[in-house]
């Protein structure tokens, strides 16, 4: 019984570091570039205003997105999209679902 527990603990210890590497890695240069871009629209890191941190960073990101013409997740996309698809023909339907 002790060997099963040891094997489970060893397996867990080996899987945890692998799972942490699955996350995307960004470089220090990318972080510095993002901070420089946020500072260019008026956001100041470490200004001591902890009470309004979420609103301040979100406002700065919104200004940055508006300046760069980018849209955030769920924003309106430029271009056209089509919802749904054409009706399936009877022969295709029969080929898929008839026996």
Short mmCIF file of N, CA and C in Angstrom, two decimals:
data_model
loop_
_atom_site.label_atom_id
_atom_site.label_comp_id
_atom_site.label_asym_id
_atom_site.label_seq_id
_atom_site.Cartn_x
_atom_site.Cartn_y
_atom_site.Cartn_z
N UNK A 1 0.82 -1.19 0.00
CA UNK A 1 0.00 0.00 0.00
C UNK A 1 0.86 1.25 0.00
N UNK A 2 1.98 1.21 0.74
CA UNK A 2 2.85 2.37 0.79
C UNK A 2 3.49 2.65 -0.58
N UNK A 3 3.75 1.58 -1.34
CA UNK A 3 4.35 1.79 -2.66
C UNK A 3 3.38 2.46 -3.62
N UNK A 4 2.11 2.19 -3.48
CA UNK A 4 1.10 2.84 -4.33
C UNK A 4 1.04 4.33 -4.00
N UNK A 5 1.08 4.66 -2.73
CA UNK A 5 1.04 6.08 -2.32
C UNK A 5 2.29 6.79 -2.79
N UNK A 6 3.45 6.14 -2.64
CA UNK A 6 4.68 6.75 -3.12
C UNK A 6 4.65 6.97 -4.63
N UNK A 7 4.14 5.98 -5.35
CA UNK A 7 4.06 6.11 -6.81
C UNK A 7 3.14 7.26 -7.20
N UNK A 8 2.04 7.41 -6.49
CA UNK A 8 1.11 8.50 -6.78
C UNK A 8 1.76 9.85 -6.48
N UNK A 9 2.50 9.94 -5.38
CA UNK A 9 3.17 11.19 -5.04
C UNK A 9 4.26 11.54 -6.04
N UNK A 10 5.02 10.55 -6.48
CA UNK A 10 6.06 10.79 -7.47
C UNK A 10 5.45 11.23 -8.80
N UNK A 11 4.36 10.57 -9.19
CA UNK A 11 3.70 10.93 -10.44
C UNK A 11 3.17 12.36 -10.38
N UNK A 12 2.59 12.72 -9.25
CA UNK A 12 2.08 14.07 -9.07
C UNK A 12 3.22 15.09 -9.12
N UNK A 13 4.32 14.76 -8.46
CA UNK A 13 5.46 15.68 -8.44
C UNK A 13 6.04 15.87 -9.84
N UNK A 14 5.94 14.86 -10.69
CA UNK A 14 6.45 14.98 -12.05
C UNK A 14 5.49 15.71 -12.98
N UNK A 15 4.20 15.64 -12.71
CA UNK A 15 3.19 16.25 -13.59
C UNK A 15 3.05 17.74 -13.32
N UNK A 16 3.19 18.18 -12.10
CA UNK A 16 2.98 19.59 -11.76
C UNK A 16 3.92 20.52 -12.53
N UNK A 17 5.23 20.27 -12.60
CA UNK A 17 6.07 21.18 -13.39
C UNK A 17 5.74 21.19 -14.87
N UNK A 18 5.31 20.08 -15.41
CA UNK A 18 4.94 20.02 -16.82
C UNK A 18 3.72 20.89 -17.07
N UNK A 19 2.76 20.87 -16.16
CA UNK A 19 1.55 21.68 -16.32
C UNK A 19 1.88 23.17 -16.26
N UNK A 20 2.87 23.55 -15.46
CA UNK A 20 3.21 24.96 -15.36
C UNK A 20 3.87 25.47 -16.63
N UNK A 21 4.55 24.61 -17.37
CA UNK A 21 5.17 25.02 -18.62
C UNK A 21 4.16 25.14 -19.75
N UNK A 22 2.96 24.64 -19.56
CA UNK A 22 1.94 24.70 -20.61
C UNK A 22 1.42 26.12 -20.80
N UNK A 23 1.62 26.98 -19.82
CA UNK A 23 1.16 28.35 -19.93
C UNK A 23 2.05 29.11 -20.91
N UNK A 24 1.46 30.12 -21.54
CA UNK A 24 2.25 30.89 -22.50
C UNK A 24 3.30 31.71 -21.76
N UNK A 25 4.46 31.79 -22.31
CA UNK A 25 5.57 32.51 -21.72
C UNK A 25 5.77 33.82 -22.48
N UNK A 26 5.85 34.92 -21.75
CA UNK A 26 6.17 36.19 -22.40
C UNK A 26 7.54 36.63 -21.91
N UNK A 27 8.21 37.37 -22.71
CA UNK A 27 9.56 37.80 -22.37
C UNK A 27 9.53 39.10 -21.59
N UNK A 28 10.64 39.41 -20.98
CA UNK A 28 10.77 40.65 -20.23
C UNK A 28 10.62 41.85 -21.17
N UNK A 29 11.12 41.72 -22.38
CA UNK A 29 10.99 42.81 -23.36
C UNK A 29 9.53 43.05 -23.72
N UNK A 30 8.75 41.99 -23.82
CA UNK A 30 7.33 42.15 -24.13
C UNK A 30 6.60 42.86 -22.99
N UNK A 31 6.93 42.52 -21.75
CA UNK A 31 6.31 43.17 -20.59
C UNK A 31 6.69 44.65 -20.56
N UNK A 32 7.96 44.95 -20.81
CA UNK A 32 8.40 46.35 -20.81
C UNK A 32 7.72 47.14 -21.93
N UNK A 33 7.55 46.53 -23.09
CA UNK A 33 6.88 47.21 -24.20
C UNK A 33 5.42 47.49 -23.86
N UNK A 34 4.77 46.53 -23.20
CA UNK A 34 3.38 46.74 -22.82
C UNK A 34 3.25 47.85 -21.78
N UNK A 35 4.16 47.86 -20.80
CA UNK A 35 4.14 48.93 -19.80
C UNK A 35 4.41 50.29 -20.42
N UNK A 36 5.34 50.35 -21.37
CA UNK A 36 5.63 51.62 -22.04
C UNK A 36 4.41 52.11 -22.83
N UNK A 37 3.71 51.18 -23.45
CA UNK A 37 2.51 51.57 -24.20
C UNK A 37 1.43 52.07 -23.25
N UNK A 38 1.26 51.42 -22.10
CA UNK A 38 0.26 51.88 -21.13
C UNK A 38 0.64 53.24 -20.55
N UNK A 39 1.92 53.45 -20.30
CA UNK A 39 2.35 54.74 -19.78
C UNK A 39 2.18 55.85 -20.81
N UNK A 40 2.23 55.51 -22.09
CA UNK A 40 2.06 56.52 -23.13
C UNK A 40 0.63 57.06 -23.20
N UNK A 41 -0.33 56.33 -22.62
CA UNK A 41 -1.71 56.81 -22.60
C UNK A 41 -2.12 57.31 -21.22
N UNK A 42 -1.13 57.47 -20.31
CA UNK A 42 -1.42 58.10 -19.04
C UNK A 42 -1.45 57.19 -17.82
N UNK A 43 -1.20 55.91 -17.97
CA UNK A 43 -1.19 55.01 -16.82
C UNK A 43 0.19 55.05 -16.17
N UNK A 44 0.23 55.15 -14.84
CA UNK A 44 1.50 55.20 -14.12
C UNK A 44 1.57 54.04 -13.14
N UNK A 45 2.56 53.20 -13.33
CA UNK A 45 2.74 52.04 -12.46
C UNK A 45 3.25 52.51 -11.11
N UNK A 46 2.64 52.00 -10.04
CA UNK A 46 3.11 52.30 -8.70
C UNK A 46 2.85 53.71 -8.24
N UNK A 47 1.75 54.32 -8.66
CA UNK A 47 1.46 55.68 -8.21
C UNK A 47 0.82 55.70 -6.82
N UNK A 48 0.62 54.54 -6.22
CA UNK A 48 0.11 54.46 -4.85
C UNK A 48 -1.39 54.44 -4.75
N UNK A 49 -2.11 54.49 -5.86
CA UNK A 49 -3.57 54.51 -5.83
C UNK A 49 -4.10 53.08 -5.95
N UNK A 50 -4.03 52.33 -4.88
CA UNK A 50 -4.48 50.94 -4.89
C UNK A 50 -6.00 50.82 -4.91
N UNK A 51 -6.71 51.84 -4.48
CA UNK A 51 -8.17 51.77 -4.42
C UNK A 51 -8.80 51.76 -5.81
N UNK A 52 -8.12 52.38 -6.78
CA UNK A 52 -8.68 52.49 -8.13
C UNK A 52 -7.87 51.74 -9.16
N UNK A 53 -7.12 50.72 -8.72
CA UNK A 53 -6.25 49.99 -9.65
C UNK A 53 -7.02 49.35 -10.80
N UNK A 54 -8.07 48.59 -10.57
CA UNK A 54 -8.70 47.93 -11.74
C UNK A 54 -9.25 48.94 -12.74
N UNK A 55 -9.87 50.00 -12.24
CA UNK A 55 -10.44 50.98 -13.16
C UNK A 55 -9.34 51.71 -13.94
N UNK A 56 -8.23 52.00 -13.28
CA UNK A 56 -7.16 52.75 -13.94
C UNK A 56 -6.52 51.93 -15.05
N UNK A 57 -6.23 50.67 -14.80
CA UNK A 57 -5.59 49.85 -15.83
C UNK A 57 -6.56 49.56 -16.98
N UNK A 58 -7.83 49.36 -16.64
CA UNK A 58 -8.82 49.10 -17.69
C UNK A 58 -9.03 50.34 -18.56
N UNK A 59 -9.04 51.51 -17.94
CA UNK A 59 -9.19 52.75 -18.71
C UNK A 59 -7.98 52.95 -19.62
N UNK A 60 -6.79 52.66 -19.10
CA UNK A 60 -5.58 52.81 -19.92
C UNK A 60 -5.58 51.82 -21.08
N UNK A 61 -6.02 50.60 -20.83
CA UNK A 61 -6.09 49.60 -21.91
C UNK A 61 -7.12 50.00 -22.95
N UNK A 62 -8.24 50.59 -22.50
CA UNK A 62 -9.26 51.05 -23.45
C UNK A 62 -8.72 52.19 -24.31
N UNK A 63 -8.00 53.13 -23.69
CA UNK A 63 -7.40 54.23 -24.46
C UNK A 63 -6.39 53.70 -25.47
N UNK A 64 -5.60 52.73 -25.03
CA UNK A 64 -4.59 52.14 -25.92
C UNK A 64 -5.25 51.43 -27.10
N UNK A 65 -6.33 50.70 -26.81
CA UNK A 65 -7.04 50.00 -27.88
C UNK A 65 -7.69 50.98 -28.85
N UNK A 66 -8.24 52.08 -28.31
CA UNK A 66 -8.86 53.08 -29.17
C UNK A 66 -7.80 53.77 -30.03
N UNK A 67 -6.64 54.03 -29.44
CA UNK A 67 -5.57 54.69 -30.18
C UNK A 67 -5.03 53.80 -31.30
N UNK A 68 -4.88 52.53 -31.00
CA UNK A 68 -4.32 51.60 -31.98
C UNK A 68 -5.38 51.02 -32.92
N UNK A 69 -6.64 51.32 -32.66
CA UNK A 69 -7.70 50.82 -33.52
C UNK A 69 -8.00 49.35 -33.31
N UNK A 70 -7.58 48.82 -32.18
CA UNK A 70 -7.81 47.41 -31.89
C UNK A 70 -9.11 47.25 -31.12
N UNK A 71 -9.67 46.06 -31.19
CA UNK A 71 -10.86 45.76 -30.41
C UNK A 71 -10.51 44.69 -29.40
N UNK A 72 -11.12 44.78 -28.25
CA UNK A 72 -10.88 43.79 -27.20
C UNK A 72 -11.76 42.57 -27.46
N UNK A 73 -11.67 41.61 -26.59
CA UNK A 73 -12.50 40.41 -26.72
C UNK A 73 -13.96 40.81 -26.73
N UNK A 74 -14.68 40.29 -27.69
CA UNK A 74 -16.11 40.55 -27.76
C UNK A 74 -16.45 41.86 -28.44
N UNK A 75 -15.49 42.59 -28.91
CA UNK A 75 -15.76 43.87 -29.54
C UNK A 75 -16.27 43.68 -30.96
N UNK A 76 -16.71 44.77 -31.54
CA UNK A 76 -17.21 44.72 -32.90
C UNK A 76 -16.04 44.54 -33.87
N UNK A 77 -16.18 43.62 -34.75
CA UNK A 77 -15.11 43.35 -35.72
C UNK A 77 -15.40 44.08 -37.02
N UNK A 78 -14.35 44.50 -37.67
CA UNK A 78 -14.50 45.12 -38.98
C UNK A 78 -14.64 44.02 -40.02
N UNK A 79 -15.58 44.17 -40.91
CA UNK A 79 -15.77 43.15 -41.94
C UNK A 79 -17.16 42.53 -41.81
N UNK A 80 -17.34 41.47 -42.53
CA UNK A 80 -18.65 40.82 -42.53
C UNK A 80 -18.52 39.41 -41.98
N UNK A 81 -19.61 38.94 -41.42
CA UNK A 81 -19.65 37.56 -40.96
C UNK A 81 -20.99 36.97 -41.32
N UNK A 82 -21.04 35.68 -41.37
CA UNK A 82 -22.28 35.01 -41.75
C UNK A 82 -22.60 34.00 -40.68
N UNK A 83 -23.83 34.05 -40.20
CA UNK A 83 -24.25 33.12 -39.17
C UNK A 83 -24.99 31.96 -39.81
N UNK A 84 -24.73 30.77 -39.33
CA UNK A 84 -25.41 29.61 -39.89
C UNK A 84 -24.78 29.17 -41.18
N UNK A 85 -25.44 28.27 -41.83
CA UNK A 85 -24.94 27.79 -43.11
C UNK A 85 -26.11 27.46 -44.01
N UNK A 86 -25.79 27.15 -45.24
CA UNK A 86 -26.83 26.81 -46.20
C UNK A 86 -27.51 25.52 -45.79
N UNK A 87 -28.72 25.36 -46.23
CA UNK A 87 -29.47 24.16 -45.92
C UNK A 87 -28.80 22.95 -46.57
N UNK A 88 -28.80 21.83 -45.85
CA UNK A 88 -28.18 20.61 -46.35
C UNK A 88 -29.12 19.99 -47.38
N UNK A 89 -28.56 19.60 -48.50
CA UNK A 89 -29.40 18.99 -49.54
C UNK A 89 -29.92 17.63 -49.07
N UNK A 90 -31.02 17.20 -49.66
CA UNK A 90 -31.64 15.94 -49.27
C UNK A 90 -30.70 14.76 -49.52
N UNK A 91 -29.93 14.80 -50.61
CA UNK A 91 -29.02 13.69 -50.90
C UNK A 91 -27.90 13.63 -49.86
N UNK A 92 -27.40 14.80 -49.43
CA UNK A 92 -26.37 14.79 -48.39
C UNK A 92 -26.94 14.30 -47.07
N UNK A 93 -28.15 14.74 -46.75
CA UNK A 93 -28.80 14.29 -45.53
C UNK A 93 -28.97 12.78 -45.53
N UNK A 94 -29.44 12.25 -46.63
CA UNK A 94 -29.63 10.81 -46.72
C UNK A 94 -28.32 10.04 -46.65
N UNK A 95 -27.27 10.63 -47.24
CA UNK A 95 -25.96 9.97 -47.19
C UNK A 95 -25.42 9.92 -45.76
N UNK A 96 -25.74 10.92 -44.95
CA UNK A 96 -25.22 10.96 -43.60
C UNK A 96 -26.06 10.14 -42.62
N UNK A 97 -27.39 10.15 -42.77
CA UNK A 97 -28.24 9.62 -41.72
C UNK A 97 -29.09 8.41 -42.13
N UNK A 98 -29.05 8.00 -43.33
CA UNK A 98 -29.83 6.82 -43.74
C UNK A 98 -28.93 5.61 -43.81
N UNK A 99 -29.55 4.48 -43.61
CA UNK A 99 -28.79 3.24 -43.74
C UNK A 99 -29.48 2.33 -44.69
#
